[in-house]
Amino acid sequence: MPELPRMSQSDSPATDFSFALLSEFVRLGVRHVVLCPGSRSQALALAAAELERVGALRLHVRIDERGAAFLGLGFAIETGFPALVVTTSGTAVANLHPAVLEAHHSGVPLVLLTADRPAELRGIRSNQTTAQPGLFGDAVRLCEDVPAPQGGDAESEAATDLAHLALAFATGLATLDPGPVHLNLALREPLSAAVTLDAARAVPAMLAEAVVADGMAFRAPAVCVGERDDRVASVLPIGHGPRTIVVAGHGAGAEAEATARAGGWPLLAEVSSGAHFGPNLVVAYRGLLGDADFGARVERAIVFGHPTLSREVPALLQRDGVETVVVSPTGDEWFNPGHRAQAFARRIDVLPLPRRSIEEEREARTWLGRWVTSSRNLVDAGLPEVSPFVPTRLGLDGKPELSAQREYVRTELAALRTPVTRRMLVDAVWRASWPHDRLVFGASRLIRDADRVVPGKRILAHANRGLAGIDGTVATALGIAIGSQAPGRADAAPSARGTTRVLLGDLTFLHDAGSLLLGAGESRPRIQLVVGNDGGGTIFDALEVAGTAPRAALDRVLYTPQAVDLAALAAAYGWEYALAETRGELDDALTSPPPSPSILEVPLPR
Ligand SMILES: Cc1ncc(C[n+]2csc(CCOP(=O)(O)OP(=O)(O)O)c2C)c(N)n1
Ligand SMILES: [Mg+2]
């Protein structure tokens, strides 16, 4: 592996340690570092800036640690490899907590480097000093409280070991349980010294894509937890057996679709499952799960990923007579509603078909066929908003009569002028997205609406479903956008030409408005925030309590009305802005997004 220049020792042990640590992370494949300003973390910050100057990493500077951590999460989601998030001490560290929890519950790797006071300054009311080690509790895979470096070669080696350890735990190499890792770094005065790297030697070393491709080359630590639960099979053979469905929750991936096809089973795949495609897909699964001819007849469910969008799936898995098999290649916590699942496996093998009687064969095919067809009928039945007029009256020359042509044009124009509905919005965003694009859904109503209706399509759709928070959506999406459009990606992906579209509600957007701040010199990717603006949180209108509680109180405490001028907000942060009120405007705006960050506001009825 190409060598990074060895640092000569500076006047600051903090700086020597920071270079050794960050350089090792880079050697092991880390490419994105997110950093927030602060005095205690200055050695890490300046080392990161110098490593960026020589082309070793990409640095992203943010003032708000909450958004910074979600940005790091977005990089990890897109690249599959952890980003570093660097902060100063005090409340800065606590601001990382929401993204840490999301990373914990969704199994996304993330490495936090938080600066702290050395031991002698703790517990004596020093400024900006709190108990940082252990702050994230069980949500981190590893928490190391690293004593302040004092200088010397042994410390560089310790820094190297620390990078290996952090990545082994973050990526799950050590534990099969990827997630966040916290390195709390005590740093003592002098807090930094000026260091300049030799760019000519550093750049080729750093950009060696082999390092990225071989990102797992770090040493596994001595503590190797491996498989902890002996109820979990590493591979479980599955026969064709009883009437089976495959459920794909968030993050399930293509494996779920392949399993459904191999078994000839209906595939109930959520919109951000990574399996929302293929011939077995059942889009209208919620309606069918409640039906006596469908849900009530299920005898076995094979579950991939983390289902969160419906009540019907957990209800099914708790029903008597349903055998549940849960499959997850990584993770320590298993989806298990009602504690009723019978089997857990890292992987399953669908056994080849045994010889079956003609009746059995027919029944298996009918089972699948009826789910798929009924789903299609249900989705189509909800389609009616605009049915394109088809000119059928032909003139003597075999062409449509002039009057029919006019009528066609009139209908088309009327359709384009139709006000946007939620159904239209989710359909249009889904239709506009292609494999080189990325699609991110905020939590709340629109992801559920999309989940109900959008057809199968193999695109990369993401949502933070670990805890389904309405926080950090803009920042996460920025990480995905920048990560997917980064020059020199190892896979030379056409995604470099793609657009990241983000479909989110108005409150979700406003919650993370601070992440619109892209300072001078920061990446400005092709990202389009499509804000469905219904003036507040309309998801709560569907709660049972909405039928009984006083309307004014509900509005005040749940709907929480807002009338923010989104155009002014966009202008203040230097984002492009457009308003789409009709289907025509919406289609145009989605198919030709601006090349720089933009906001598309779509007014929706409450
Ligand atoms: C951090 C966080 N706080 C609160 C919630 C609870 N919550 C769920 S949806 C929602 C309202 C979302 O409103 P909006 O984004 O406008 O979407 P809409 O339902 O109106 O489409 C809230 C507050 C949450 N999920 N996460
Ligand atoms: Mg709303």
PDB file of C-alpha atoms in Angstrom, residues 1-2 24-32 55-58 75 78-82 167 171 203-218 483 486-492:
ATOM      1  CA  MET A   1       0.000   0.000   0.000  1.00  0.00           C
ATOM      2  CA  PRO A   2       1.401   3.444  -0.878  1.00  0.00           C
ATOM      3  CA  GLU A  24      -4.479   6.126   9.422  1.00  0.00           C
ATOM      4  CA  PHE A  25      -8.205   6.576   8.893  1.00  0.00           C
ATOM      5  CA  VAL A  26      -7.427   7.768   5.364  1.00  0.00           C
ATOM      6  CA  ARG A  27      -5.123   4.805   4.746  1.00  0.00           C
ATOM      7  CA  LEU A  28      -7.922   2.505   5.792  1.00  0.00           C
ATOM      8  CA  GLY A  29     -10.374   4.026   3.340  1.00  0.00           C
ATOM      9  CA  VAL A  30     -12.091   6.957   5.042  1.00  0.00           C
ATOM     10  CA  ARG A  31     -12.724   9.700   2.483  1.00  0.00           C
ATOM     11  CA  HIS A  32     -15.196  12.118   4.081  1.00  0.00           C
ATOM     12  CA  GLY A  55      -5.983  15.707  -1.757  1.00  0.00           C
ATOM     13  CA  ALA A  56      -6.126  12.954   0.844  1.00  0.00           C
ATOM     14  CA  LEU A  57      -9.701  13.456   1.972  1.00  0.00           C
ATOM     15  CA  ARG A  58     -12.784  15.582   1.466  1.00  0.00           C
ATOM     16  CA  PHE A  75     -22.018   9.705   3.580  1.00  0.00           C
ATOM     17  CA  GLU A  78     -24.207   6.304   0.317  1.00  0.00           C
ATOM     18  CA  THR A  79     -20.675   4.907   0.413  1.00  0.00           C
ATOM     19  CA  GLY A  80     -21.104   2.026   2.855  1.00  0.00           C
ATOM     20  CA  PHE A  81     -18.042   3.251   4.725  1.00  0.00           C
ATOM     21  CA  PRO A  82     -17.938   5.457   7.819  1.00  0.00           C
ATOM     22  CA  LEU A 167     -13.301   1.087  12.033  1.00  0.00           C
ATOM     23  CA  THR A 171     -18.234  -1.402  10.239  1.00  0.00           C
ATOM     24  CA  VAL A 203      -1.597  12.841  -3.131  1.00  0.00           C
ATOM     25  CA  PRO A 204      -0.856   9.680  -5.101  1.00  0.00           C
ATOM     26  CA  ALA A 205      -0.795   7.727  -1.879  1.00  0.00           C
ATOM     27  CA  MET A 206      -4.108   9.029  -0.725  1.00  0.00           C
ATOM     28  CA  LEU A 207      -5.977   8.722  -3.961  1.00  0.00           C
ATOM     29  CA  ALA A 208      -5.017   5.089  -4.446  1.00  0.00           C
ATOM     30  CA  GLU A 209      -8.488   3.703  -5.025  1.00  0.00           C
ATOM     31  CA  ALA A 210      -7.161   0.319  -4.051  1.00  0.00           C
ATOM     32  CA  VAL A 211      -7.336   1.523  -0.505  1.00  0.00           C
ATOM     33  CA  VAL A 212     -11.002   2.334  -0.891  1.00  0.00           C
ATOM     34  CA  ALA A 213     -11.801  -0.918  -2.629  1.00  0.00           C
ATOM     35  CA  ASP A 214      -9.927  -2.724   0.054  1.00  0.00           C
ATOM     36  CA  GLY A 215     -11.419  -0.598   2.795  1.00  0.00           C
ATOM     37  CA  MET A 216     -11.831  -3.574   5.105  1.00  0.00           C
ATOM     38  CA  ALA A 217      -8.083  -4.179   5.254  1.00  0.00           C
ATOM     39  CA  PHE A 218      -7.808  -2.964   8.798  1.00  0.00           C
ATOM     40  CA  GLY A 483     -21.251  11.177  -1.649  1.00  0.00           C
ATOM     41  CA  ALA A 486     -18.210  12.832  -5.635  1.00  0.00           C
ATOM     42  CA  PRO A 487     -15.540  12.945  -8.335  1.00  0.00           C
ATOM     43  CA  GLY A 488     -13.295   9.905  -8.432  1.00  0.00           C
ATOM     44  CA  ARG A 489     -15.760   7.506  -6.874  1.00  0.00           C
ATOM     45  CA  ALA A 490     -14.270   4.036  -6.938  1.00  0.00           C
ATOM     46  CA  ASP A 491     -17.065   2.713  -9.159  1.00  0.00           C
ATOM     47  CA  ALA A 492     -16.810   5.678 -11.594  1.00  0.00           C
TER      48      ALA A 492
END
